[in-house]
Tab-separated table of C-alpha atoms in Angstrom:
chain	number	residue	atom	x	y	z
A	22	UNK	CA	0.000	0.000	0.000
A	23	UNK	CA	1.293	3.199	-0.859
A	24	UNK	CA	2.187	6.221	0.996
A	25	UNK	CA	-1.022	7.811	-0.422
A	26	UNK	CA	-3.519	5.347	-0.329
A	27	UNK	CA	-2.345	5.012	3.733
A	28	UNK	CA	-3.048	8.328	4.159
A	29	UNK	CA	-6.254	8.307	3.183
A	30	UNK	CA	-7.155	5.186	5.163
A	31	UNK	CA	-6.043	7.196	8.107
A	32	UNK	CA	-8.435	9.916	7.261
A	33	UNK	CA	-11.279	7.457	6.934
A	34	UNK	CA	-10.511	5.875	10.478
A	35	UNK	CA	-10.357	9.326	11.660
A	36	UNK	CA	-13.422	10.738	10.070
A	37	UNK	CA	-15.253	7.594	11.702
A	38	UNK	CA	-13.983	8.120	14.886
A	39	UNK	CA	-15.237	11.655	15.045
A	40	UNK	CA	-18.581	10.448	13.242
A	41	UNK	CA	-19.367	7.991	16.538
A	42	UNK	CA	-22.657	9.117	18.441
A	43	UNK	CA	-20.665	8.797	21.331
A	44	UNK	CA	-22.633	9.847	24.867
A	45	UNK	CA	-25.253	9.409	22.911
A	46	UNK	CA	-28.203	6.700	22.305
A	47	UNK	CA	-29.428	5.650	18.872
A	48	UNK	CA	-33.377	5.534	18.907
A	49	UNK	CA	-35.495	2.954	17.140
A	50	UNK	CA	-34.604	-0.746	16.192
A	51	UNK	CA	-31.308	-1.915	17.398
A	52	UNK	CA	-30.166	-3.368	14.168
A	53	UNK	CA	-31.466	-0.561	12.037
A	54	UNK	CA	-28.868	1.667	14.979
A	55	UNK	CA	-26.234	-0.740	14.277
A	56	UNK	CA	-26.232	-0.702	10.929
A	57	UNK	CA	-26.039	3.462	11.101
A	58	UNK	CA	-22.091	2.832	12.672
A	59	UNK	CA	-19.050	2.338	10.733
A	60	UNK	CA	-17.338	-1.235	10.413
A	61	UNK	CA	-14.975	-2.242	13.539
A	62	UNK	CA	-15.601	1.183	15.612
A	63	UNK	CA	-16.496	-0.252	19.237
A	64	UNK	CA	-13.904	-2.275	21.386
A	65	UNK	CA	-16.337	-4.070	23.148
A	66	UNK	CA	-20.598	-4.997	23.375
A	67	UNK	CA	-22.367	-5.279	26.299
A	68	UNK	CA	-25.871	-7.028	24.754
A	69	UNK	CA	-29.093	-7.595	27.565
A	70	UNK	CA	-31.599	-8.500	24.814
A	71	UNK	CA	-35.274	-9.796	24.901
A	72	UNK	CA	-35.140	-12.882	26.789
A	73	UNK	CA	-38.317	-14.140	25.244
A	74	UNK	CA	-39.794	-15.619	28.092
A	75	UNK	CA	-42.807	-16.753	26.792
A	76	UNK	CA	-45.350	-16.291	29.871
A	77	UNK	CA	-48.547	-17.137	29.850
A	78	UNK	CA	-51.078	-15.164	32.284
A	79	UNK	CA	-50.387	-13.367	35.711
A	80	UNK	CA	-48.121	-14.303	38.440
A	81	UNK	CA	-49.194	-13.699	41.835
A	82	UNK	CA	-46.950	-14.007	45.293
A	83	UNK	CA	-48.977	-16.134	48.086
A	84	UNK	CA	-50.361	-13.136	49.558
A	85	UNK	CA	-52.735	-12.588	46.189
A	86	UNK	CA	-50.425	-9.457	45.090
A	87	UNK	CA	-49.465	-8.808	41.753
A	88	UNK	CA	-45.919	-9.942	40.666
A	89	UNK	CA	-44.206	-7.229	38.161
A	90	UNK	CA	-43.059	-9.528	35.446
A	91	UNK	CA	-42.056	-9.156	32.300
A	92	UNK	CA	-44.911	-8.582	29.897
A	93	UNK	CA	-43.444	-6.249	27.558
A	94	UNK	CA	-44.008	-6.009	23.981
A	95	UNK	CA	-40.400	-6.272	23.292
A	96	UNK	CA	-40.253	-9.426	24.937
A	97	UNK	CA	-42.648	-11.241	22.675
A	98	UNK	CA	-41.789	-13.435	19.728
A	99	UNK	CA	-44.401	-15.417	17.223
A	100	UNK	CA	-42.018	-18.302	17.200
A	101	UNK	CA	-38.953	-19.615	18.082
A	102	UNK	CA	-37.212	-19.055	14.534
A	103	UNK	CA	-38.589	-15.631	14.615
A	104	UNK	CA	-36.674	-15.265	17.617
A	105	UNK	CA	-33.447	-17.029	16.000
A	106	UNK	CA	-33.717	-14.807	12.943
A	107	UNK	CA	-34.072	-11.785	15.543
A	108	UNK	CA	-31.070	-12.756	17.500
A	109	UNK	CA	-29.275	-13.761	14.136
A	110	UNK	CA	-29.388	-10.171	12.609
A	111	UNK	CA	-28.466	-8.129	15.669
A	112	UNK	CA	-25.444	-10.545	15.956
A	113	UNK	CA	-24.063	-9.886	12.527
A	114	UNK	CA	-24.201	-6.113	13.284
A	115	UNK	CA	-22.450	-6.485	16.437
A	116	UNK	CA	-19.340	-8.460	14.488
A	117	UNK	CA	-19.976	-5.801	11.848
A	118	UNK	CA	-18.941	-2.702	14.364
A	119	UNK	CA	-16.797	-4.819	17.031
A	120	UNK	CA	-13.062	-4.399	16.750
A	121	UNK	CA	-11.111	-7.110	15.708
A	122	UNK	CA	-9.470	-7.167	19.097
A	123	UNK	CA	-12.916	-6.448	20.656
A	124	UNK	CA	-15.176	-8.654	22.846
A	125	UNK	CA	-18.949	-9.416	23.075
A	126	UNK	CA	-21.099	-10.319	26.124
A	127	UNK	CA	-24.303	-11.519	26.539
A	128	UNK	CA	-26.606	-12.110	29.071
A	129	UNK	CA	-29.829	-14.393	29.623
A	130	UNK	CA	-31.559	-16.750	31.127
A	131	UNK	CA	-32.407	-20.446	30.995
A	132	UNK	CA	-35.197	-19.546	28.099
A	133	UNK	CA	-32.861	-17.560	25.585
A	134	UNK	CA	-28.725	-18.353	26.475
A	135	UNK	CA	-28.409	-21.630	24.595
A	136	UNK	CA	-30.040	-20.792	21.134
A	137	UNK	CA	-28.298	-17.047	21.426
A	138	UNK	CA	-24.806	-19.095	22.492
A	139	UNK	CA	-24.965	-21.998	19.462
A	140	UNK	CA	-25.995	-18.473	17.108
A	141	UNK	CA	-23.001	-17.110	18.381
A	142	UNK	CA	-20.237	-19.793	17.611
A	143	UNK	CA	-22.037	-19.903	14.119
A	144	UNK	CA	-21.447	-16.488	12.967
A	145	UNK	CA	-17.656	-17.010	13.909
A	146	UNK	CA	-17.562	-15.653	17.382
A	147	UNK	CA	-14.961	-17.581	20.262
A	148	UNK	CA	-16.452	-18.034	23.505
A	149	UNK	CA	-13.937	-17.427	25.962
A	150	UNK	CA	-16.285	-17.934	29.209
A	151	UNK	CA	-19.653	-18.335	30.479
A	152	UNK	CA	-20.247	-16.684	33.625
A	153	UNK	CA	-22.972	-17.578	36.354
A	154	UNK	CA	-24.549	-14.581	38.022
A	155	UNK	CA	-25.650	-16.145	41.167
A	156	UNK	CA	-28.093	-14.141	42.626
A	157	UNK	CA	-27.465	-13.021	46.423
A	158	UNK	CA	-31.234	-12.199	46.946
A	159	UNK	CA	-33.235	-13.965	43.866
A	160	UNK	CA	-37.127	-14.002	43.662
A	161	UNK	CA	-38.725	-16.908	44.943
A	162	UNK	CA	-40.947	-19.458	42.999
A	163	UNK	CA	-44.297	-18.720	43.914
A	164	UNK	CA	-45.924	-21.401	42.720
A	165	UNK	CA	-43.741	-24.412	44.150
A	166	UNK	CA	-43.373	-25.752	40.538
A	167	UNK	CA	-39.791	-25.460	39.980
A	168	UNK	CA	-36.758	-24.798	41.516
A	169	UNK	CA	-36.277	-20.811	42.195
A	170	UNK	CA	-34.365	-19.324	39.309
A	171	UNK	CA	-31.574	-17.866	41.182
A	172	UNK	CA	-28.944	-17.188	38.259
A	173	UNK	CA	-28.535	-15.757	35.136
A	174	UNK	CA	-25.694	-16.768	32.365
A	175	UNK	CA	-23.500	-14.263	30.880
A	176	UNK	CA	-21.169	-15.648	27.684
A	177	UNK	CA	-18.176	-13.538	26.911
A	178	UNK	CA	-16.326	-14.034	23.213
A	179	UNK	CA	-14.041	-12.737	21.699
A	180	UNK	CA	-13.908	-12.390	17.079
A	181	UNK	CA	-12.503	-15.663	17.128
A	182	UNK	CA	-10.572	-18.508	17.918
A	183	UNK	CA	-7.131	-16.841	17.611
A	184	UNK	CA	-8.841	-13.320	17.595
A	185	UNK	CA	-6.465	-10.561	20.305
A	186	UNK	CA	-8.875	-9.840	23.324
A	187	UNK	CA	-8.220	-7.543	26.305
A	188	UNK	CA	-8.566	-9.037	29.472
A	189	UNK	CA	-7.314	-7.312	33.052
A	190	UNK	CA	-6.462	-10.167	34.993
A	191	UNK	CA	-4.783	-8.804	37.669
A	192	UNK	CA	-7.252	-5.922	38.103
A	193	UNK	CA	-9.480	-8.926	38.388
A	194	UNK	CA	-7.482	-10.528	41.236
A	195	UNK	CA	-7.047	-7.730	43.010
A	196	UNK	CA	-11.239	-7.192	42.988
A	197	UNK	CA	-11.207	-10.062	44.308
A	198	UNK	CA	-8.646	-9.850	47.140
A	199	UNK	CA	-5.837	-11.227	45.376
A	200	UNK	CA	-7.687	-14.368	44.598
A	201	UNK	CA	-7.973	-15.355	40.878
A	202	UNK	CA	-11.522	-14.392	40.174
A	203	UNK	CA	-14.065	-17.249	39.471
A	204	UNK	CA	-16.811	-17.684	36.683
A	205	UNK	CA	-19.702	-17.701	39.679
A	206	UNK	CA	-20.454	-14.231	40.729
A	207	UNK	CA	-22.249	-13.524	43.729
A	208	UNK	CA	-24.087	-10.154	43.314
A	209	UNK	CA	-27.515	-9.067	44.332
A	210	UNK	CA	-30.292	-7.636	42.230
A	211	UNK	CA	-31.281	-4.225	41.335
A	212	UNK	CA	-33.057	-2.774	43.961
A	213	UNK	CA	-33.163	0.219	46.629
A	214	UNK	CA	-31.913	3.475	45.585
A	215	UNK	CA	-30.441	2.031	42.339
A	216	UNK	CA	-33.656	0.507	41.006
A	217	UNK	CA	-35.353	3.609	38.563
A	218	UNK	CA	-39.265	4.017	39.589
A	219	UNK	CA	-41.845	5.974	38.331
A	220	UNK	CA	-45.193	6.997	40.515
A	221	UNK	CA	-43.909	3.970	42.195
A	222	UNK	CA	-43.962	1.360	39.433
A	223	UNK	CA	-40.094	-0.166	37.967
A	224	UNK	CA	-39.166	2.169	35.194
A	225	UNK	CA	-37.706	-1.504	33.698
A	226	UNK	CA	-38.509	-4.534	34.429
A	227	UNK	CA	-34.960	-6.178	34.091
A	228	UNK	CA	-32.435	-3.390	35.106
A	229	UNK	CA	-29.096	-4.743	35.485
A	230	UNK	CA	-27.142	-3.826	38.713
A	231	UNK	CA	-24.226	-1.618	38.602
A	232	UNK	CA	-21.636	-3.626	39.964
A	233	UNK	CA	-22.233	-6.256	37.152
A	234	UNK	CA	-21.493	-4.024	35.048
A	235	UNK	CA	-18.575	-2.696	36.356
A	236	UNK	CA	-17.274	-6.111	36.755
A	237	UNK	CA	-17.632	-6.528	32.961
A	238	UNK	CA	-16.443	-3.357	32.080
A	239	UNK	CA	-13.002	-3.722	34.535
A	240	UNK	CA	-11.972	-7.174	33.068
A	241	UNK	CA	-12.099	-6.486	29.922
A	242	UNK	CA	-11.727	-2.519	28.659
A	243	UNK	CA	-9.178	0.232	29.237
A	244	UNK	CA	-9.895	3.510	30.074
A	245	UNK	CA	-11.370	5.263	27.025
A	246	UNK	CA	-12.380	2.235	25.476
A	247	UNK	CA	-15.964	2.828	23.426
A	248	UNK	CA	-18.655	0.669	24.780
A	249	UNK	CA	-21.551	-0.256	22.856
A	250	UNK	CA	-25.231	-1.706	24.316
A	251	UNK	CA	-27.474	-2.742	21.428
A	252	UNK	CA	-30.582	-2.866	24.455
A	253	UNK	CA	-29.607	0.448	26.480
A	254	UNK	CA	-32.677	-0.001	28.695
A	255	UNK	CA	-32.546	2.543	31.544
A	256	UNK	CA	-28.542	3.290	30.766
A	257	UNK	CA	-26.957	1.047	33.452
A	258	UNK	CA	-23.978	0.643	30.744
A	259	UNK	CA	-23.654	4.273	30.423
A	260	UNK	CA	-23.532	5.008	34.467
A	261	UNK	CA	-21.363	2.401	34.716
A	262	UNK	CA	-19.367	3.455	31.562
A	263	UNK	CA	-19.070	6.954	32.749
A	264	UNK	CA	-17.856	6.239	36.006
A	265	UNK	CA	-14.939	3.762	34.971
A	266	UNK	CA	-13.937	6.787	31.803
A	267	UNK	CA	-15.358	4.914	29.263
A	268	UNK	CA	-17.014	5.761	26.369
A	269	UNK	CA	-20.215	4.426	25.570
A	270	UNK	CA	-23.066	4.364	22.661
A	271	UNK	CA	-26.342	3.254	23.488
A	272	UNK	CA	-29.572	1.784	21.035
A	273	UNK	CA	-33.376	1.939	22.318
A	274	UNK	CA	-36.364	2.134	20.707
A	275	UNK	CA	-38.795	3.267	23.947
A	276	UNK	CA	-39.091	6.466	24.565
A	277	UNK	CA	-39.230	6.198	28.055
A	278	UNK	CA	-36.440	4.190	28.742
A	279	UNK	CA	-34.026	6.443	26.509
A	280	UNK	CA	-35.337	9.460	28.907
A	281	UNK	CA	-34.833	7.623	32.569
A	282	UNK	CA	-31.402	6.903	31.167
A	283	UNK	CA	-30.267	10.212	29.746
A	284	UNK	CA	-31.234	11.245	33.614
A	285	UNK	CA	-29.370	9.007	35.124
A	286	UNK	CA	-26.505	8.635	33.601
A	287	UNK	CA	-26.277	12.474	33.834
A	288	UNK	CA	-26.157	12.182	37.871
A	289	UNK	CA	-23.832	9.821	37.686
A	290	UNK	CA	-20.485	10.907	38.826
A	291	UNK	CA	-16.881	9.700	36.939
A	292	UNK	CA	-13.865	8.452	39.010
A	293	UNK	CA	-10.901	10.215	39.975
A	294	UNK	CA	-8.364	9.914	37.430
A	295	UNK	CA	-5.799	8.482	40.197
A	296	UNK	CA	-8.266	5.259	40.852
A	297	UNK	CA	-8.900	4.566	36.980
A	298	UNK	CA	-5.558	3.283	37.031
A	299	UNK	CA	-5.978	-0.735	37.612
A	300	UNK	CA	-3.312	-3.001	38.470
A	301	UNK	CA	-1.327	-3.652	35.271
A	302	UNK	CA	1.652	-6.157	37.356
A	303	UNK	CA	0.874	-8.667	39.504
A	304	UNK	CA	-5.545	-17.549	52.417
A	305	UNK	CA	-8.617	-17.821	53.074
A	306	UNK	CA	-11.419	-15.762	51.275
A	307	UNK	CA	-13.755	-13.763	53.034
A	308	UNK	CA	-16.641	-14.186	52.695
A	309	UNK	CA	-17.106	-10.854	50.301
A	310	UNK	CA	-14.723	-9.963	48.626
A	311	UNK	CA	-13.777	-5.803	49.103
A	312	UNK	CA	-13.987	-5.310	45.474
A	313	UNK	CA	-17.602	-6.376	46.052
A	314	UNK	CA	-18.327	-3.172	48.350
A	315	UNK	CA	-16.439	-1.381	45.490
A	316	UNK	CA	-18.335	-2.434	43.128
A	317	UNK	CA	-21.760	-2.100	44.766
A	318	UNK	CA	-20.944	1.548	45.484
A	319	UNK	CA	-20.379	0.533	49.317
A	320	UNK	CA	-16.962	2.308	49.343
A	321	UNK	CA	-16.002	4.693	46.756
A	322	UNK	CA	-12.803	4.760	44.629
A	323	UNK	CA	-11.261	7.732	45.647
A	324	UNK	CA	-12.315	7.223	49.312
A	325	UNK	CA	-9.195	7.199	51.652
A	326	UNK	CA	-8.722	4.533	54.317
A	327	UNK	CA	-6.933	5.294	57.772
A	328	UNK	CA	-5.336	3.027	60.492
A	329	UNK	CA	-7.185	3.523	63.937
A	330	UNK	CA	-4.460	5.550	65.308
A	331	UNK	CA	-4.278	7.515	61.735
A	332	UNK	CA	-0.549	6.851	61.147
A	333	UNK	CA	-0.821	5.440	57.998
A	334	UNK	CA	-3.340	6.471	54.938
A	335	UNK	CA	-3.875	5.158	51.447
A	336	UNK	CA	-6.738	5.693	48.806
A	337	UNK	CA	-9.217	3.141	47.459
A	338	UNK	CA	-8.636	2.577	43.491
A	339	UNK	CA	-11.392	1.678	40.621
A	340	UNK	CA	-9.898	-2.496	41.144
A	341	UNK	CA	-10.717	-2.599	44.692
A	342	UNK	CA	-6.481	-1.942	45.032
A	343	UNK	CA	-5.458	0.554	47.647
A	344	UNK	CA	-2.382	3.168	46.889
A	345	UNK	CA	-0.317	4.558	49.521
A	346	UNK	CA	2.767	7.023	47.858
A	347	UNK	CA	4.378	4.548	45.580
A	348	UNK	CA	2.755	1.423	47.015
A	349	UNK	CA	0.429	-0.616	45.779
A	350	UNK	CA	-1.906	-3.528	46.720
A	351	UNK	CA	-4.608	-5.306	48.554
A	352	UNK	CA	-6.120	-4.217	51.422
A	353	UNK	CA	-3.957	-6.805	53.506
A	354	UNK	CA	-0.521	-6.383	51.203
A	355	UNK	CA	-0.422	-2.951	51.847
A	356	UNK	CA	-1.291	-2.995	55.436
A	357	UNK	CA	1.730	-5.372	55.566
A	358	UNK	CA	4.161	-3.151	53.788
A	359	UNK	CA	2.756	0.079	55.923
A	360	UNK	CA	3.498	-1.636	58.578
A	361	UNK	CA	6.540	-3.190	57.999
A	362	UNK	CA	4.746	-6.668	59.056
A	363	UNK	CA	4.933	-10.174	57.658
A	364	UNK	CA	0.853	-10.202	57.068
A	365	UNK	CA	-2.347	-7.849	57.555
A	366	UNK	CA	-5.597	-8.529	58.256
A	367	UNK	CA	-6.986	-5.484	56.007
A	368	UNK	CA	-10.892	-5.739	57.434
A	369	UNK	CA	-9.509	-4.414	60.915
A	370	UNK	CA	-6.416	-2.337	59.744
A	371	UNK	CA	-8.346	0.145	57.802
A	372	UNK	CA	-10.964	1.849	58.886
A	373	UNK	CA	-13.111	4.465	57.126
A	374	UNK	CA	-14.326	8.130	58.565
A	375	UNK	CA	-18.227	8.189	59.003
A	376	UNK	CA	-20.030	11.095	60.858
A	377	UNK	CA	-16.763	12.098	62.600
A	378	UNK	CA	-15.900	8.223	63.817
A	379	UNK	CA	-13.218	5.872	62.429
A	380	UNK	CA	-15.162	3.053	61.566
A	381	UNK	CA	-12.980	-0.649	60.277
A	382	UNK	CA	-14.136	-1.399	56.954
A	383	UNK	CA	-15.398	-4.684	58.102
A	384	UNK	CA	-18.319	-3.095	59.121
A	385	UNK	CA	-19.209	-2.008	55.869
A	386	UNK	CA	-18.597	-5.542	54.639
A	387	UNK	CA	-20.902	-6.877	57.478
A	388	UNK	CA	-23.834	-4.421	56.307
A	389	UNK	CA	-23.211	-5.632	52.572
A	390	UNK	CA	-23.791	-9.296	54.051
A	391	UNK	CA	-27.365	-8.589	56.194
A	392	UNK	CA	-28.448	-6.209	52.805
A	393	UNK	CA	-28.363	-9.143	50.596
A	394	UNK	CA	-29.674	-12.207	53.275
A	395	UNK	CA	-32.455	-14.022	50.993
């Protein structure tokens, strides 16, 4: 390739790159939104779609009060292979835009996963994972007809069998208190304050939870990384994208949904630029991990972290890491090296100002455990 014709690829990939609706989501159909971005211009896809549930009449709890399922238009199918066809399209538009280094994810349930997986492998895609959401407080079955559905799958794939991928394993380890992080995550539902509601009702009736997200979005993006969502919903991949310094593009056809998102992810607030920076280098587990009251917005990044009698101080980082100066690492390596001590137990070292009282963080780990009892 010549020195010309080079130079006007260059101008192409740059005239895309300013062309991206990024910050912004695409209204209407998500494959017609797809098909309005340039080939290989996202490095990775967070898809939620239709699960396709297929249910038949109300669902009531034991008490006689209404269950708030999902009955959504956008849920229903005529068939099975109008599903497949459905699922097949907005898949080839996702390999269309993804980077060849890029990575897709996909979540569903027990109704959709295995026809969207076996679609997946057959349009070329690798699957590098599947990963169990285990549910810390699922709903129950009301009708004693099955076993409770207390999980969700997630598949993540890269373009291909030899296909580049990014993938922060340490940032991952150190999430998870220097353990290698497994493909069962424990993480509660949406609910409380983070659950959107309107005059009282859900806003959506399958909103994600932040801290899946951000799990998704640590292992495998960088900072500044452009993050698409073919099913934007109520923006949780935005919030989440936003906070992390992401970029992200977002596709929904309601109305209302494209509204509640806008507002939220407005509110939400991006890290300090110190905590975006992971771990790039690299026994007993407790029972949550303190990535986990990262992750659920328990503990800020950004927050600093005190010994009781304030001699040393170190800041929490985006991976759940702690930094002190020029030292890096867990909350019970860097106790240690503070300290000058052979080990640390980090849940009573470091202890967190609330109200005007030094609190150890184990408390806040102890209120994360009786928030999300079933």
């Amino acid at each position: 390739m010549g020195v010309v014709e080079t130079t006007k690829l260059s101008a192409r990939r740059v005239a895309q790159a300013v062309e991206l609706p990024l910050g912004r989501i695409i209204p209407g159909d998500c494959i017609e939104a797809m098909r309005s971005l340039p080939d290989a211009c996202v490095d990775m896809i967070f898809a939620d779609p239709p699960y396709n549930l297929q249910l038949g009449g109300d669902l009531n709890r034991p008490d006689g009060s209404h269950v708030d399922a999902v009955t959504d238009h956008w849920d229903k199918f005529d068939s099975f292979a109008a599903y497949d066809r459905f699922t097949r399209d907005w898949l080839t538009e996702a390999r269309r835009v993804l980077k060849r280094d890029g990575s897709l994810w996909v979540i569903g349930s027990y109704h959709n996963i295995f026809r969207v997986g076996a679609a997946m492998q057959d349009l070329g895609f690798w699957l590098l994972n599947d990963i169990v959401w285990r549910k810390a407080n699922p709903m129950p079955n009301f009708r004693g007809t099955r076993f409770t559905n207390a999980h969700e799958t997630l598949i993540w794939a890269s373009m291909g069998e030899k296909a580049k991928y990014t993938f922060n394993y340490n940032a991952m380890k150190t999430l998870n208190d220097e353990l290698q992080m497994r493909s069962d995550w424990v993480l509660p539902i949406c609910g409380g304050q983070e659950r959107l509601r309107k005059d009282g009702a859900k806003v959506h009736p399958t909103q994600k939870p932040e801290a899946l997200l951000y799990r998704v979005m640590l292992a495998t993006t960088h900072k500044g990384d452009v993050v698409l969502d073919p099913f934007f919903g109520t923006g949780t991949t935005g919030a989440v994208a936003k906070r992390l310094g992401r970029q992200w593009i977002g596709c929904e056809r309601e109305a209302d949904y494209r509204e509640a998102a806008m507002e939220r992810i407005e509110m939400a607030l991006p890290l300090d630029e110190s905590a975006l920076r992971t771990m790039q280098s690299g026994r007993s587990a407790p029972k949550v991990a303190f990535g986990t009251l990262v992750e659920t917005g328990m503990l800020a990044p950004g927050t600093f972290l005190e010994d009781r009698k304030r001699q040393f101080r170190a800041s929490v980082r985006a991976d759940g890491s702690l930094a002190a100066g020029e030292h890096i690492g867990s909350i019970h390596k860097l106790g240690a090296i503070l300290q000058g001590a052979p080990s640390c137990n980090g849940w009573t070292f470091w202890h967190v100002e609330h109200e005007g009282e030094l609190k150890p963080i184990d408390s806040l780990r102890k209120t994360y455990l009786l928030a999300t009892e079933p």
